[in-house]
PDB file of C-alpha atoms in Angstrom:
ATOM      1  CA  MET A  30     -23.447 -16.178  15.091  1.00 83.00           C
ATOM      2  CA  THR A  31     -19.875 -17.330  14.481  1.00 89.00           C
ATOM      3  CA  ASP A  32     -17.225 -15.109  16.000  1.00 93.00           C
ATOM      4  CA  PHE A  33     -14.279 -14.486  13.659  1.00 95.00           C
ATOM      5  CA  ALA A  34     -10.791 -13.256  14.507  1.00 96.00           C
ATOM      6  CA  PHE A  35      -8.136 -11.997  12.085  1.00 97.00           C
ATOM      7  CA  VAL A  36      -4.353 -11.772  12.469  1.00 98.00           C
ATOM      8  CA  CYS A  37      -1.800 -10.669   9.873  1.00 98.00           C
ATOM      9  CA  THR A  38       1.287 -12.839  10.308  1.00 97.00           C
ATOM     10  CA  GLY A  39       3.570 -11.398   7.621  1.00 97.00           C
ATOM     11  CA  VAL A  40       4.035  -9.690   4.273  1.00 98.00           C
ATOM     12  CA  ARG A  41       6.263 -10.211   1.261  1.00 97.00           C
ATOM     13  CA  ALA A  42       6.854  -8.640  -2.132  1.00 96.00           C
ATOM     14  CA  ASP A  43       5.676 -10.858  -4.984  1.00 96.00           C
ATOM     15  CA  PRO A  44       8.693 -11.226  -7.337  1.00 92.00           C
ATOM     16  CA  TYR A  45       6.587 -12.804 -10.107  1.00 92.00           C
ATOM     17  CA  ALA A  46       3.754 -10.277 -10.329  1.00 93.00           C
ATOM     18  CA  ALA A  47       3.371  -8.179 -13.479  1.00 91.00           C
ATOM     19  CA  GLY A  48       3.329  -5.006 -11.391  1.00 90.00           C
ATOM     20  CA  PRO A  49       4.283  -3.979  -7.830  1.00 93.00           C
ATOM     21  CA  THR A  50       2.407  -6.329  -5.498  1.00 96.00           C
ATOM     22  CA  LEU A  51       2.448  -7.057  -1.784  1.00 97.00           C
ATOM     23  CA  VAL A  52       1.157 -10.353  -0.382  1.00 98.00           C
ATOM     24  CA  PHE A  53      -0.095 -10.259   3.208  1.00 98.00           C
ATOM     25  CA  ARG A  54      -0.558 -13.523   5.100  1.00 98.00           C
ATOM     26  CA  LEU A  55      -3.796 -13.705   7.097  1.00 97.00           C
ATOM     27  CA  ARG A  56      -4.791 -16.152   9.806  1.00 97.00           C
ATOM     28  CA  ILE A  57      -8.560 -16.422  10.197  1.00 97.00           C
ATOM     29  CA  SER A  58     -10.133 -18.156  13.192  1.00 96.00           C
ATOM     30  CA  ALA A  59     -13.761 -19.187  13.707  1.00 94.00           C
ATOM     31  CA  SER A  60     -15.121 -19.657  17.218  1.00 90.00           C
ATOM     32  CA  GLU A  61     -15.723 -23.119  18.662  1.00 86.00           C
ATOM     33  CA  GLN A  62     -14.111 -24.870  15.682  1.00 87.00           C
ATOM     34  CA  ALA A  63     -17.039 -23.808  13.488  1.00 89.00           C
ATOM     35  CA  ARG A  64     -17.291 -25.166   9.962  1.00 92.00           C
ATOM     36  CA  VAL A  65     -16.902 -22.428   7.317  1.00 93.00           C
ATOM     37  CA  HIS A  66     -17.735 -23.501   3.765  1.00 94.00           C
ATOM     38  CA  ALA A  67     -16.397 -20.298   2.189  1.00 94.00           C
ATOM     39  CA  MET A  68     -15.897 -16.630   2.966  1.00 96.00           C
ATOM     40  CA  ALA A  69     -16.150 -13.622   0.668  1.00 97.00           C
ATOM     41  CA  LEU A  70     -13.841 -11.250   2.516  1.00 97.00           C
ATOM     42  CA  ARG A  71     -13.265  -7.543   1.979  1.00 97.00           C
ATOM     43  CA  CYS A  72     -10.331  -5.731   3.530  1.00 97.00           C
ATOM     44  CA  GLN A  73      -9.638  -2.007   3.765  1.00 97.00           C
ATOM     45  CA  ILE A  74      -6.039  -1.170   4.689  1.00 98.00           C
ATOM     46  CA  ARG A  75      -5.140   2.154   6.263  1.00 98.00           C
ATOM     47  CA  ILE A  76      -1.817   3.688   7.244  1.00 98.00           C
ATOM     48  CA  GLU A  77      -1.808   5.054  10.792  1.00 97.00           C
ATOM     49  CA  PRO A  78       1.075   7.577  10.694  1.00 97.00           C
ATOM     50  CA  VAL A  79       0.623   8.700  14.309  1.00 96.00           C
ATOM     51  CA  ARG A  80       1.816   5.278  15.512  1.00 96.00           C
ATOM     52  CA  ARG A  81       5.515   5.761  14.662  1.00 96.00           C
ATOM     53  CA  GLY A  82       8.270   8.341  14.964  1.00 95.00           C
ATOM     54  CA  TYR A  83      10.023  10.194  12.127  1.00 96.00           C
ATOM     55  CA  ALA A  84      13.561  11.387  11.526  1.00 95.00           C
ATOM     56  CA  ASP A  85      14.012  15.008  10.438  1.00 94.00           C
ATOM     57  CA  ALA A  86      14.664  14.010   6.803  1.00 94.00           C
ATOM     58  CA  GLU A  87      11.490  11.900   6.765  1.00 95.00           C
ATOM     59  CA  ALA A  88       9.475  14.737   8.313  1.00 95.00           C
ATOM     60  CA  ALA A  89      10.705  17.119   5.615  1.00 94.00           C
ATOM     61  CA  ARG A  90       9.527  14.758   2.876  1.00 93.00           C
ATOM     62  CA  LEU A  91       6.119  14.424   4.551  1.00 95.00           C
ATOM     63  CA  THR A  92       5.450  18.164   4.640  1.00 94.00           C
ATOM     64  CA  ASP A  93       3.196  18.070   1.556  1.00 90.00           C
ATOM     65  CA  LEU A  94       1.019  15.410   3.238  1.00 93.00           C
ATOM     66  CA  PHE A  95       0.831  16.635   6.836  1.00 95.00           C
ATOM     67  CA  GLY A  96       2.308  20.120   6.889  1.00 93.00           C
ATOM     68  CA  GLU A  97       5.064  21.272   9.234  1.00 93.00           C
ATOM     69  CA  ARG A  98       5.917  18.993  12.157  1.00 93.00           C
ATOM     70  CA  SER A  99       4.559  21.616  14.597  1.00 92.00           C
ATOM     71  CA  ARG A 100       1.062  20.997  13.171  1.00 93.00           C
ATOM     72  CA  TRP A 101       1.148  17.200  13.284  1.00 95.00           C
ATOM     73  CA  GLY A 102      -0.973  17.065  16.417  1.00 92.00           C
ATOM     74  CA  SER A 103      -3.987  17.926  14.251  1.00 94.00           C
ATOM     75  CA  THR A 104      -2.918  16.822  10.749  1.00 94.00           C
ATOM     76  CA  LEU A 105      -1.474  13.318  11.217  1.00 94.00           C
ATOM     77  CA  HIS A 106      -4.630  11.546  10.052  1.00 95.00           C
ATOM     78  CA  PRO A 107      -4.913   7.966   8.670  1.00 96.00           C
ATOM     79  CA  VAL A 108      -4.053   7.516   4.984  1.00 97.00           C
ATOM     80  CA  GLN A 109      -5.997   5.118   2.767  1.00 97.00           C
ATOM     81  CA  PHE A 110      -3.701   2.466   1.298  1.00 97.00           C
ATOM     82  CA  ALA A 111      -5.801  -0.231  -0.381  1.00 96.00           C
ATOM     83  CA  GLN A 112      -9.179  -1.921  -0.575  1.00 96.00           C
ATOM     84  CA  VAL A 113      -9.130  -5.519  -1.805  1.00 97.00           C
ATOM     85  CA  SER A 114     -11.266  -8.665  -1.775  1.00 96.00           C
ATOM     86  CA  VAL A 115     -10.412 -12.342  -1.462  1.00 97.00           C
ATOM     87  CA  MET A 116     -12.380 -15.598  -1.563  1.00 97.00           C
ATOM     88  CA  VAL A 117     -11.327 -17.763   1.383  1.00 96.00           C
ATOM     89  CA  PRO A 118     -11.804 -21.514   0.805  1.00 95.00           C
ATOM     90  CA  GLY A 119     -13.612 -23.732   3.287  1.00 94.00           C
ATOM     91  CA  PHE A 120     -12.056 -24.502   6.670  1.00 94.00           C
ATOM     92  CA  THR A 121     -12.879 -25.698  10.152  1.00 93.00           C
ATOM     93  CA  GLY A 122     -11.661 -23.637  13.072  1.00 92.00           C
ATOM     94  CA  GLU A 123      -8.697 -21.846  11.504  1.00 95.00           C
ATOM     95  CA  VAL A 124      -7.069 -21.212   8.157  1.00 96.00           C
ATOM     96  CA  GLU A 125      -4.289 -19.106   6.631  1.00 97.00           C
ATOM     97  CA  THR A 126      -4.677 -17.364   3.290  1.00 97.00           C
ATOM     98  CA  ASP A 127      -2.911 -14.774   1.130  1.00 97.00           C
ATOM     99  CA  LEU A 128      -4.266 -11.264   0.686  1.00 97.00           C
ATOM    100  CA  VAL A 129      -2.856  -9.900  -2.577  1.00 97.00           C
ATOM    101  CA  VAL A 130      -2.546  -6.099  -2.736  1.00 97.00           C
ATOM    102  CA  PRO A 131      -1.593  -4.490  -6.078  1.00 95.00           C
ATOM    103  CA  CYS A 132       0.404  -1.294  -5.500  1.00 94.00           C
ATOM    104  CA  THR A 133       1.534   1.713  -7.496  1.00 88.00           C
ATOM    105  CA  TYR A 134       4.592   3.957  -7.588  1.00 85.00           C
ATOM    106  CA  ASP A 135       2.478   6.911  -8.731  1.00 84.00           C
ATOM    107  CA  MET A 136       3.697   9.830  -6.610  1.00 81.00           C
ATOM    108  CA  ASP A 137       0.296  11.540  -6.948  1.00 82.00           C
ATOM    109  CA  ILE A 138      -1.083   8.884  -4.573  1.00 90.00           C
ATOM    110  CA  ALA A 139      -0.835   9.859  -0.893  1.00 93.00           C
ATOM    111  CA  SER A 140       0.107   6.377   0.346  1.00 95.00           C
ATOM    112  CA  THR A 141       2.938   6.153  -2.203  1.00 93.00           C
ATOM    113  CA  ARG A 142       4.353   9.520  -1.112  1.00 92.00           C
ATOM    114  CA  TYR A 143       4.177   8.362   2.500  1.00 96.00           C
ATOM    115  CA  PHE A 144       6.038   5.103   1.813  1.00 95.00           C
ATOM    116  CA  HIS A 145       8.615   6.906  -0.331  1.00 92.00           C
ATOM    117  CA  ALA A 146       9.340   9.378   2.486  1.00 94.00           C
ATOM    118  CA  LEU A 147      10.352   6.686   4.981  1.00 96.00           C
ATOM    119  CA  GLU A 148      13.973   5.573   5.308  1.00 93.00           C
ATOM    120  CA  GLU A 149      13.701   2.646   7.722  1.00 94.00           C
ATOM    121  CA  GLY A 150      11.584   1.098  10.448  1.00 96.00           C
ATOM    122  CA  GLU A 151       8.014  -0.058  10.042  1.00 97.00           C
ATOM    123  CA  VAL A 152       4.759   1.203   8.566  1.00 97.00           C
ATOM    124  CA  PRO A 153       1.834   0.975  11.030  1.00 98.00           C
ATOM    125  CA  LEU A 154      -1.156  -0.501   9.186  1.00 98.00           C
ATOM    126  CA  LEU A 155      -4.722  -1.184  10.255  1.00 98.00           C
ATOM    127  CA  MET A 156      -6.744  -3.812   8.375  1.00 98.00           C
ATOM    128  CA  LEU A 157     -10.529  -3.429   8.558  1.00 98.00           C
ATOM    129  CA  PHE A 158     -12.565  -6.483   7.571  1.00 97.00           C
ATOM    130  CA  SER A 159     -16.098  -7.099   6.344  1.00 96.00           C
ATOM    131  CA  GLY A 160     -17.815  -9.572   4.043  1.00 96.00           C
ATOM    132  CA  THR A 161     -19.973 -12.697   4.058  1.00 96.00           C
ATOM    133  CA  ALA A 162     -19.336 -16.142   5.527  1.00 95.00           C
ATOM    134  CA  PHE A 163     -21.130 -19.356   4.598  1.00 94.00           C
ATOM    135  CA  THR A 164     -21.146 -21.560   7.689  1.00 93.00           C
ATOM    136  CA  GLY A 165     -22.837 -24.612   9.201  1.00 87.00           C
ATOM    137  CA  ALA A 166     -21.992 -28.209  10.058  1.00 82.00           C
ATOM    138  CA  GLY A 167     -24.863 -29.597   7.992  1.00 75.00           C
ATOM    139  CA  GLY A 168     -26.092 -27.503   5.088  1.00 74.00           C
ATOM    140  CA  PHE A 169     -25.107 -23.863   5.416  1.00 81.00           C
ATOM    141  CA  ARG A 170     -26.226 -20.475   6.633  1.00 90.00           C
ATOM    142  CA  VAL A 171     -25.135 -17.010   5.585  1.00 94.00           C
ATOM    143  CA  GLU A 172     -23.512 -14.737   8.156  1.00 93.00           C
ATOM    144  CA  PRO A 173     -21.937 -11.292   7.871  1.00 94.00           C
ATOM    145  CA  VAL A 174     -18.360 -10.642   8.868  1.00 94.00           C
ATOM    146  CA  PRO A 175     -18.901  -7.858  11.437  1.00 91.00           C
ATOM    147  CA  TRP A 176     -17.582  -4.389  10.592  1.00 90.00           C
ATOM    148  CA  ASP A 177     -15.709  -4.167  13.895  1.00 92.00           C
ATOM    149  CA  LYS A 178     -13.242  -6.915  12.938  1.00 95.00           C
ATOM    150  CA  GLU A 179      -9.737  -5.533  12.423  1.00 96.00           C
ATOM    151  CA  ALA A 180      -6.061  -6.401  12.705  1.00 97.00           C
ATOM    152  CA  ALA A 181      -3.040  -4.155  13.301  1.00 97.00           C
ATOM    153  CA  PHE A 182       0.208  -4.925  11.499  1.00 98.00           C
ATOM    154  CA  ARG A 183       3.587  -3.232  11.223  1.00 98.00           C
ATOM    155  CA  MET A 184       5.021  -3.671   7.734  1.00 98.00           C
ATOM    156  CA  PRO A 185       8.805  -3.299   7.367  1.00 98.00           C
ATOM    157  CA  VAL A 186       9.736  -0.335   5.167  1.00 97.00           C
ATOM    158  CA  LYS A 187      12.357  -2.563   3.499  1.00 96.00           C
ATOM    159  CA  THR A 188       9.558  -4.808   2.161  1.00 97.00           C
ATOM    160  CA  TRP A 189       8.013  -1.858   0.329  1.00 95.00           C
ATOM    161  CA  ARG A 190      11.414  -0.814  -1.046  1.00 93.00           C
ATOM    162  CA  GLU A 191      12.150  -4.374  -2.153  1.00 94.00           C
ATOM    163  CA  MET A 192       8.864  -4.442  -4.064  1.00 94.00           C
ATOM    164  CA  VAL A 193       9.531  -1.093  -5.754  1.00 92.00           C
ATOM    165  CA  ASP A 194      13.103  -2.023  -6.683  1.00 91.00           C
ATOM    166  CA  GLN A 195      11.880  -5.197  -8.396  1.00 91.00           C
ATOM    167  CA  HIS A 196       9.898  -3.103 -10.886  1.00 87.00           C
ATOM    168  CA  PHE A 197      11.569   0.336 -10.835  1.00 83.00           C
ATOM    169  CA  PRO A 198      15.232  -0.354  -9.949  1.00 81.00           C
ATOM    170  CA  GLY A 199      17.071   2.851  -9.143  1.00 77.00           C
ATOM    171  CA  SER A 200      14.327   5.039 -10.598  1.00 74.00           C
ATOM    172  CA  GLY A 201      11.097   6.868  -9.853  1.00 71.00           C
ATOM    173  CA  TRP A 202       7.821   7.328 -11.671  1.00 71.00           C
ATOM    174  CA  ILE A 203       5.610  10.336 -12.348  1.00 75.00           C
ATOM    175  CA  ARG A 204       2.326  10.747 -14.215  1.00 79.00           C
ATOM    176  CA  LEU A 205       1.964  13.594 -16.740  1.00 83.00           C
ATOM    177  CA  PRO A 206      -1.026  14.894 -18.736  1.00 88.00           C
ATOM    178  CA  ARG A 207      -1.005  13.730 -22.345  1.00 91.00           C
ATOM    179  CA  ASP A 208      -0.410  17.193 -23.805  1.00 92.00           C
ATOM    180  CA  THR A 209       2.575  17.715 -21.470  1.00 90.00           C
ATOM    181  CA  MET A 210       3.941  14.311 -22.455  1.00 87.00           C
ATOM    182  CA  ASP A 211       3.562  15.188 -26.150  1.00 91.00           C
ATOM    183  CA  ALA A 212       5.379  18.497 -25.639  1.00 90.00           C
ATOM    184  CA  LEU A 213       8.205  16.763 -23.778  1.00 88.00           C
ATOM    185  CA  LEU A 214       8.498  14.161 -26.532  1.00 89.00           C
ATOM    186  CA  ALA A 215       8.640  16.923 -29.157  1.00 91.00           C
ATOM    187  CA  HIS A 216      11.384  18.687 -27.176  1.00 88.00           C
ATOM    188  CA  ARG A 217      13.347  15.444 -26.949  1.00 88.00           C
ATOM    189  CA  SER A 218      13.010  14.829 -30.697  1.00 90.00           C
ATOM    190  CA  ARG A 219      13.983  18.383 -31.705  1.00 89.00           C
ATOM    191  CA  HIS A 220      17.167  18.238 -29.667  1.00 88.00           C
ATOM    192  CA  ALA A 221      17.976  14.568 -30.471  1.00 91.00           C
ATOM    193  CA  LEU A 222      18.182  13.719 -26.780  1.00 89.00           C
ATOM    194  CA  PRO A 223      18.895  10.006 -26.165  1.00 90.00           C
ATOM    195  CA  SER A 224      16.606   9.428 -23.157  1.00 87.00           C
ATOM    196  CA  TRP A 225      13.856  10.887 -21.013  1.00 81.00           C
ATOM    197  CA  GLU A 226      16.426  11.523 -18.305  1.00 83.00           C
ATOM    198  CA  ALA A 227      18.487  13.601 -20.755  1.00 89.00           C
ATOM    199  CA  ALA A 228      15.382  15.543 -21.794  1.00 88.00           C
ATOM    200  CA  VAL A 229      14.462  16.448 -18.221  1.00 88.00           C
ATOM    201  CA  GLN A 230      18.098  17.234 -17.369  1.00 87.00           C
ATOM    202  CA  ALA A 231      18.315  19.607 -20.351  1.00 88.00           C
ATOM    203  CA  LEU A 232      15.240  21.473 -19.114  1.00 88.00           C
ATOM    204  CA  LEU A 233      16.677  21.682 -15.592  1.00 88.00           C
ATOM    205  CA  ASP A 234      19.960  22.992 -16.991  1.00 88.00           C
ATOM    206  CA  ALA A 235      18.095  25.617 -18.980  1.00 87.00           C
ATOM    207  CA  ALA A 236      16.286  26.692 -15.804  1.00 86.00           C
ATOM    208  CA  GLY A 237      19.578  26.820 -13.900  1.00 82.00           C
ATOM    209  CA  GLU A 238      18.575  23.960 -11.580  1.00 68.00           C
ATOM    210  CA  ARG A 239      21.127  21.211 -11.966  1.00 61.00           C
ATOM    211  CA  THR A 240      20.485  17.900 -10.232  1.00 57.00           C
ATOM    212  CA  PRO A 241      22.946  16.929  -7.466  1.00 56.00           C
TER     213      PRO A 241
END
């Protein structure tokens, strides 16, 4: 069996993607300079929140995910971020490849709320690998990528913010049920409000909750 090792060497925001996208750079090594014809690789990425510290403002924004800070000893569990696949081309010994991860700014998603709560520093990630490798110097054989293969990586918070700002500059994003959206649109039309921001602000004003 070929022994594989995985290292994440960096991450960048893709400025040309149609939607928010992160591109992780992976280095894959095969033992004893083995010949790998191709690899169908799967990667599950988890956030490990216990592996960093949090300022008071960050902790306040994370209350809906983990509860009060006094409870974090039992509630600070890993958060699922992404699950993606990539076809790695043939190589001998070692290769580097991109792992493309489409993202969302939907605040109903736990990972998005976690990223949004952070002001600076790094996000501790754990990449868990599996898949199938086609190996062999002459002909080929099929080998699994063992489930115990993983790589830790600390992604800069500024990379996430750069990605979000490319697609949602200076703004946020929320998902609403269709009937609520229709009602909000009707309210905007009745009052001849020029934008969605004006429509929401009018409702906040009516409720006596002005934005800062």
